[in-house]
Coordinates of C-alpha atoms in Angstrom, one line a residue:
M1 CA -93.0 -5.2 47.2
A2 CA -96.2 -5.8 49.1
D3 CA -96.3 -5.9 52.9
I4 CA -97.8 -9.3 54.0
T5 CA -98.4 -10.2 57.7
R6 CA -99.5 -13.6 59.2
R7 CA -102.4 -14.1 61.6
L8 CA -103.6 -17.6 62.5
G9 CA -103.4 -19.1 59.0
W10 CA -104.6 -16.0 57.4
R11 CA -102.5 -13.4 55.5
H12 CA -103.0 -9.7 55.3
L13 CA -101.7 -7.8 52.3
R14 CA -101.1 -4.1 52.2
G15 CA -100.1 -2.7 48.8
A16 CA -98.5 0.6 47.9
P17 CA -100.3 3.3 45.9
T18 CA -97.9 2.7 43.0
A19 CA -98.5 -1.0 42.9
H20 CA -101.4 -2.6 41.2
I21 CA -102.6 -5.7 43.1
R22 CA -104.5 -8.6 41.4
H23 CA -106.0 -11.3 43.7
H24 CA -107.4 -14.5 42.2
R25 CA -109.0 -17.4 44.0
G26 CA -110.4 -20.4 42.2
G27 CA -109.8 -18.6 38.9
K28 CA -112.0 -15.7 40.0
L29 CA -110.6 -12.1 40.3
L30 CA -111.4 -10.9 43.8
H31 CA -109.3 -7.8 44.2
D32 CA -107.9 -5.6 41.4
G33 CA -106.4 -2.1 41.9
P34 CA -103.5 0.0 43.3
G35 CA -103.0 0.4 47.0
L36 CA -105.3 -2.4 48.2
S37 CA -105.4 -3.9 51.6
F38 CA -107.2 -7.2 52.3
W39 CA -107.1 -10.6 54.1
F40 CA -106.6 -13.9 52.2
R41 CA -105.6 -17.5 52.6
A42 CA -102.2 -18.4 51.2
L43 CA -103.3 -21.9 50.0
T44 CA -106.1 -20.6 47.7
A45 CA -104.8 -17.2 46.7
A46 CA -103.0 -16.3 43.5
L47 CA -101.4 -12.8 43.8
S48 CA -99.7 -10.5 41.3
E49 CA -98.2 -7.1 41.9
V50 CA -97.6 -4.8 38.9
P51 CA -95.8 -1.4 39.4
V52 CA -97.6 1.4 37.8
D53 CA -95.1 4.2 38.6
D54 CA -92.7 5.8 36.0
R55 CA -89.4 3.9 35.9
E56 CA -86.0 4.7 34.4
L57 CA -84.1 2.2 32.4
A58 CA -80.5 3.0 31.7
M59 CA -78.9 1.2 28.8
T60 CA -75.4 1.1 27.2
F61 CA -74.7 -0.7 23.9
H62 CA -72.2 -0.5 21.1
A63 CA -72.9 0.3 17.4
R64 CA -71.0 0.7 14.2
T65 CA -71.1 3.7 11.9
S66 CA -71.0 3.6 8.1
D67 CA -67.2 4.1 8.1
F68 CA -66.8 1.0 10.3
Q69 CA -66.1 2.8 13.6
D70 CA -67.4 1.5 16.9
V71 CA -69.3 3.9 19.1
A72 CA -70.8 3.5 22.5
V73 CA -74.3 4.7 23.1
Q74 CA -75.6 5.7 26.5
A75 CA -79.4 6.2 26.7
T76 CA -82.1 6.3 29.3
V77 CA -85.8 5.2 28.6
T78 CA -88.6 6.3 30.9
Y79 CA -91.6 3.9 30.8
R80 CA -94.6 2.9 32.8
I81 CA -97.0 0.0 32.7
S82 CA -100.2 1.5 31.5
D83 CA -102.3 -1.7 31.4
P84 CA -101.5 -3.8 34.5
A85 CA -103.9 -6.6 33.6
T86 CA -102.3 -7.1 30.2
A87 CA -98.8 -6.9 31.7
A88 CA -99.8 -9.4 34.4
S89 CA -101.1 -11.7 31.7
R90 CA -98.0 -11.5 29.5
L91 CA -95.3 -11.4 32.2
D92 CA -94.9 -13.1 35.4
F93 CA -95.7 -10.5 38.1
S94 CA -96.9 -13.1 40.7
I95 CA -95.7 -12.7 44.2
D96 CA -95.1 -15.2 47.1
P97 CA -98.1 -15.1 49.5
D98 CA -95.8 -15.4 52.5
T99 CA -93.0 -12.9 51.7
G100 CA -94.6 -10.6 49.0
T101 CA -91.6 -10.9 46.6
W102 CA -91.8 -11.7 43.0
R103 CA -91.4 -15.3 42.0
G104 CA -89.8 -14.3 38.7
T105 CA -87.9 -11.3 37.2
P106 CA -90.5 -9.4 35.3
L107 CA -88.7 -6.0 35.4
E108 CA -85.6 -7.6 33.9
Q109 CA -87.7 -9.0 31.1
L110 CA -89.2 -5.6 30.5
G111 CA -85.7 -4.1 30.5
T112 CA -84.4 -6.7 28.0
L113 CA -87.4 -6.0 25.7
L114 CA -86.9 -2.2 25.8
T115 CA -83.1 -2.4 25.5
E116 CA -83.3 -4.7 22.4
S117 CA -85.9 -2.6 20.7
A118 CA -84.0 0.7 21.4
Q119 CA -80.7 -0.9 20.3
Q120 CA -82.2 -2.2 17.1
H121 CA -83.4 1.3 16.1
A122 CA -80.1 3.0 17.2
L123 CA -78.1 0.5 15.1
D124 CA -80.3 1.1 12.1
V125 CA -79.7 4.9 12.2
L126 CA -75.9 4.7 13.0
A127 CA -75.2 2.2 10.3
R128 CA -76.0 4.8 7.7
T129 CA -74.2 7.7 9.4
P130 CA -70.4 8.4 9.3
L131 CA -68.5 8.9 12.5
S132 CA -68.0 12.6 12.1
S133 CA -71.7 13.2 11.5
A134 CA -72.7 10.8 14.3
L135 CA -70.5 12.7 16.8
V136 CA -72.0 16.1 15.7
D137 CA -75.7 15.2 15.1
G138 CA -75.9 11.6 16.2
V139 CA -77.4 12.3 19.7
S140 CA -80.5 14.0 18.4
A141 CA -80.9 11.6 15.5
V142 CA -80.5 8.5 17.7
R143 CA -82.9 9.9 20.3
E144 CA -85.6 10.7 17.7
R145 CA -85.2 7.3 16.0
I146 CA -85.4 5.4 19.3
A147 CA -88.5 7.4 20.4
T148 CA -90.2 6.9 17.0
G149 CA -89.3 3.2 16.9
L150 CA -90.5 2.5 20.4
A151 CA -93.7 4.3 19.8
A152 CA -94.3 2.2 16.7
E153 CA -93.2 -1.1 18.3
P154 CA -96.3 -3.4 18.5
R155 CA -94.9 -5.6 21.3
L156 CA -95.0 -2.8 23.8
P157 CA -98.7 -2.0 23.7
A158 CA -99.4 -5.7 23.6
T159 CA -97.4 -6.0 26.9
G160 CA -99.2 -3.0 28.4
I161 CA -96.0 -0.8 28.3
E162 CA -96.0 2.9 27.5
V163 CA -92.8 4.8 26.7
V164 CA -92.8 8.2 28.4
A165 CA -89.5 9.7 27.3
V166 CA -86.2 8.8 25.6
R167 CA -82.9 10.5 26.4
V168 CA -79.5 9.8 24.8
V169 CA -76.8 10.8 27.3
A170 CA -73.7 10.3 25.2
L171 CA -72.3 8.9 22.0
R172 CA -68.6 8.1 22.3
P173 CA -66.1 6.5 19.9
E174 CA -63.3 4.1 21.0
P175 CA -60.6 5.7 23.1
E176 CA -58.0 5.6 20.4
V177 CA -60.3 7.1 17.8
E178 CA -61.4 9.7 20.4
R179 CA -57.8 10.7 21.1
A180 CA -57.1 10.9 17.3
L181 CA -60.2 13.1 16.9
R182 CA -59.2 15.3 19.8
T183 CA -55.7 15.9 18.4
P184 CA -56.7 18.3 15.6
A185 CA -59.0 20.1 17.9
R186 CA -56.4 20.3 20.6
E187 CA -53.8 21.5 18.1
Q188 CA -56.3 24.1 16.9
I189 CA -57.1 25.1 20.4
Q190 CA -53.3 25.3 21.2
Q191 CA -52.7 27.4 18.0
E192 CA -55.5 29.7 19.1
A193 CA -54.0 29.9 22.6
D194 CA -50.6 30.6 21.1
R195 CA -52.0 33.2 18.8
A196 CA -53.9 34.7 21.7
T197 CA -50.6 34.6 23.7
Y198 CA -48.7 36.3 20.9
E199 CA -51.4 38.9 20.4
R200 CA -51.4 39.5 24.1
R201 CA -47.6 39.9 24.1
A202 CA -47.8 42.1 21.1
V203 CA -50.4 44.2 22.8
A204 CA -48.3 44.3 25.9
V205 CA -45.2 45.3 23.9
E206 CA -47.3 48.0 22.1
R207 CA -48.5 49.2 25.5
E208 CA -45.0 49.3 26.9
R209 CA -43.8 51.2 23.8
T210 CA -46.7 53.6 24.2
I211 CA -45.9 54.0 27.9
A212 CA -42.2 54.5 27.1
E213 CA -43.1 57.1 24.5
N214 CA -45.4 58.9 26.9
E215 CA -42.7 58.9 29.6
L216 CA -40.2 60.2 27.0
A217 CA -42.7 62.9 25.9
S218 CA -43.3 63.7 29.6
Q219 CA -39.6 64.0 30.2
I220 CA -39.1 66.2 27.1
E221 CA -42.0 68.4 28.2
L222 CA -40.6 68.5 31.7
A223 CA -37.2 69.5 30.4
R224 CA -38.8 72.2 28.2
R225 CA -40.7 73.6 31.2
E226 CA -37.6 73.5 33.3
E227 CA -35.8 75.5 30.6
Q228 CA -38.7 78.0 30.6
L229 CA -38.5 78.1 34.4
V230 CA -34.7 78.8 34.3
D231 CA -35.3 81.5 31.7
Q232 CA -38.1 83.0 33.8
R233 CA -36.0 82.8 36.9
G234 CA -33.1 84.6 35.0
T235 CA -35.5 87.2 33.8
N236 CA -36.9 87.6 37.3
A237 CA -33.4 87.8 38.7
R238 CA -32.4 90.5 36.1
R239 CA -35.6 92.4 36.8
E240 CA -34.9 92.1 40.5
A241 CA -31.3 93.3 40.1
E242 CA -32.4 96.2 37.9
E243 CA -35.1 97.1 40.4
H244 CA -32.5 96.8 43.3
A245 CA -30.1 98.9 41.2
A246 CA -32.8 101.5 40.5
A247 CA -33.8 101.5 44.2
D248 CA -30.1 101.8 45.2
A249 CA -29.7 104.7 42.7
V250 CA -32.8 106.4 44.1
R251 CA -31.6 105.8 47.6
A252 CA -28.1 107.1 46.7
E253 CA -29.6 110.2 45.0
A254 CA -31.8 110.7 48.0
E255 CA -28.9 110.2 50.4
A256 CA -26.8 112.6 48.3
A257 CA -29.5 115.2 48.2
R258 CA -30.0 114.7 52.0
T259 CA -26.2 115.0 52.5
V260 CA -26.1 118.1 50.3
R261 CA -29.0 119.6 52.2
L262 CA -27.4 118.6 55.5
A263 CA -24.1 120.1 54.3
E264 CA -25.8 123.2 53.1
A265 CA -27.7 123.4 56.4
E266 CA -24.5 122.8 58.3
A267 CA -22.7 125.4 56.3
T268 CA -25.5 127.8 56.8
R269 CA -25.5 127.0 60.5
S270 CA -21.7 127.3 60.6
V271 CA -21.8 130.6 58.8
R272 CA -24.5 131.8 61.1
L273 CA -22.6 130.5 64.1
A274 CA -19.4 132.1 62.9
R275 CA -21.3 135.3 62.3
A276 CA -22.8 135.1 65.7
E277 CA -19.5 134.3 67.3
A278 CA -17.8 137.1 65.4
E279 CA -20.6 139.5 66.4
G280 CA -20.4 138.3 70.0
A281 CA -16.6 138.5 69.9
R282 CA -16.8 142.0 68.4
E283 CA -19.4 143.1 71.0
V284 CA -17.3 141.5 73.8
G285 CA -14.2 143.3 72.5
E286 CA -16.1 146.5 72.2
A287 CA -17.4 146.0 75.8
R288 CA -13.9 145.2 77.0
A289 CA -12.5 148.2 75.2
Q290 CA -15.2 150.4 76.6
A291 CA -14.6 149.0 80.1
Q292 CA -10.9 149.4 79.7
A293 CA -11.3 152.9 78.5
A294 CA -13.7 153.6 81.4
W295 CA -11.2 152.0 83.8
L296 CA -8.4 154.1 82.3
R297 CA -10.5 157.2 82.6
V298 CA -11.2 156.4 86.2
H299 CA -7.6 155.8 87.0
A300 CA -6.5 158.9 85.1
E301 CA -8.7 161.0 87.3
V302 CA -7.7 159.4 90.7
D303 CA -4.5 160.7 92.5
V304 CA -1.4 158.7 92.9
A305 CA -2.0 157.7 96.5
T306 CA -5.3 156.2 95.7
L307 CA -3.8 154.3 92.8
H308 CA -1.2 153.0 95.2
A309 CA -3.8 152.0 97.6
L310 CA -5.8 150.3 94.9
T311 CA -2.7 148.6 93.7
G312 CA -1.9 147.4 97.1
T313 CA -5.5 146.1 97.5
R314 CA -5.3 144.3 94.2
L315 CA -2.0 143.0 95.1
A316 CA -3.3 141.8 98.4
E317 CA -6.2 140.1 96.8
N318 CA -3.9 138.1 94.6
L319 CA -1.4 137.2 97.4
P320 CA -1.6 133.9 99.2
R321 CA -3.1 133.8 102.6
I322 CA -0.7 134.9 105.5
D323 CA -1.6 133.6 108.9
S324 CA 1.2 135.5 110.8
V325 CA 3.7 138.3 109.9
T326 CA 7.0 138.8 111.7
V327 CA 8.3 142.3 111.3
S328 CA 11.9 142.8 112.3
P329 CA 13.2 146.1 113.6
D330 CA 15.2 146.7 110.5
V331 CA 12.2 146.3 108.2
L332 CA 10.0 148.4 110.4
T333 CA 12.6 151.2 110.6
G334 CA 12.9 151.3 106.8
L335 CA 9.2 151.2 106.3
L336 CA 8.6 154.1 108.7
A337 CA 11.3 156.1 107.1
R338 CA 9.7 155.5 103.7
L339 CA 6.3 156.5 104.9
G340 CA 7.7 159.7 106.5
A341 CA 9.4 160.6 103.3
Q342 CA 6.2 160.2 101.4
E343 CA 4.3 162.4 103.8
R344 CA 6.8 165.1 103.6
A345 CA 6.7 165.0 100.0

């Protein structure tokens, strides 16, 4: 929409770069081009604004296939006005000199023209296509047919319209038919899912069986190794007992030999000691005998008085100690008489 301002009975128009402005006054074309800016009088000016940018036209229509099934087609047509002068002469693009808005609805007219043309070509191709083929290949077929048909449509160039692109967004059957068509696919998908579930379960069972077999094999191997370990321990115990017995036998033999040697040494020492004691006793006896013999020889050569004196001395040595002696007259008389008798003798 053009931007129009008022100044003292004059109007100033400022157009957008994507809008083609045509200004007539008195049947003469004064301004023609996009993005114009100029002053004009509202009473004498005839203005038209034609958009020259690319525009999207979304359309939805129903068609019927060769097997009498209704389908809904959703498409989008991109177009532009390549000849603004022709479009302005064929459609009402005039604008109000005070507000800058269109007096009519030119874009709706263009939309109707494009929609009817595209719908005609889509109906033509779908009418010869069964529903199953239309759902599989109908989108590309309808798009190509609409693009080809619009490019060959004579009314579009005559109106100054150029089709840039055609897109078919969707091609859908009625909800009941769509549900009926989805059922086999869903059943197949469900069957595939069930088969995948069964296969997964079978794989899981197989893996569990493999794991159980591996565990059983591990237990068997462990039991076998434990049996080998017990046998080895028994063998080691027997060897250890045999070695202990052999060591005990060696120790016993060594102890016996040592005992025998000690006994022999003790016996030898005892014999030597006995011999030494016997020799000592013999020598002591001989010495005593010699001493006794010498003593007897000495006493045999001494007179009787000396012997008596020696006897008294010995006797006195063996008597207990006498601190005082009391001699009575009777004892002294007898003693003196005895001594006098001895002297006379």
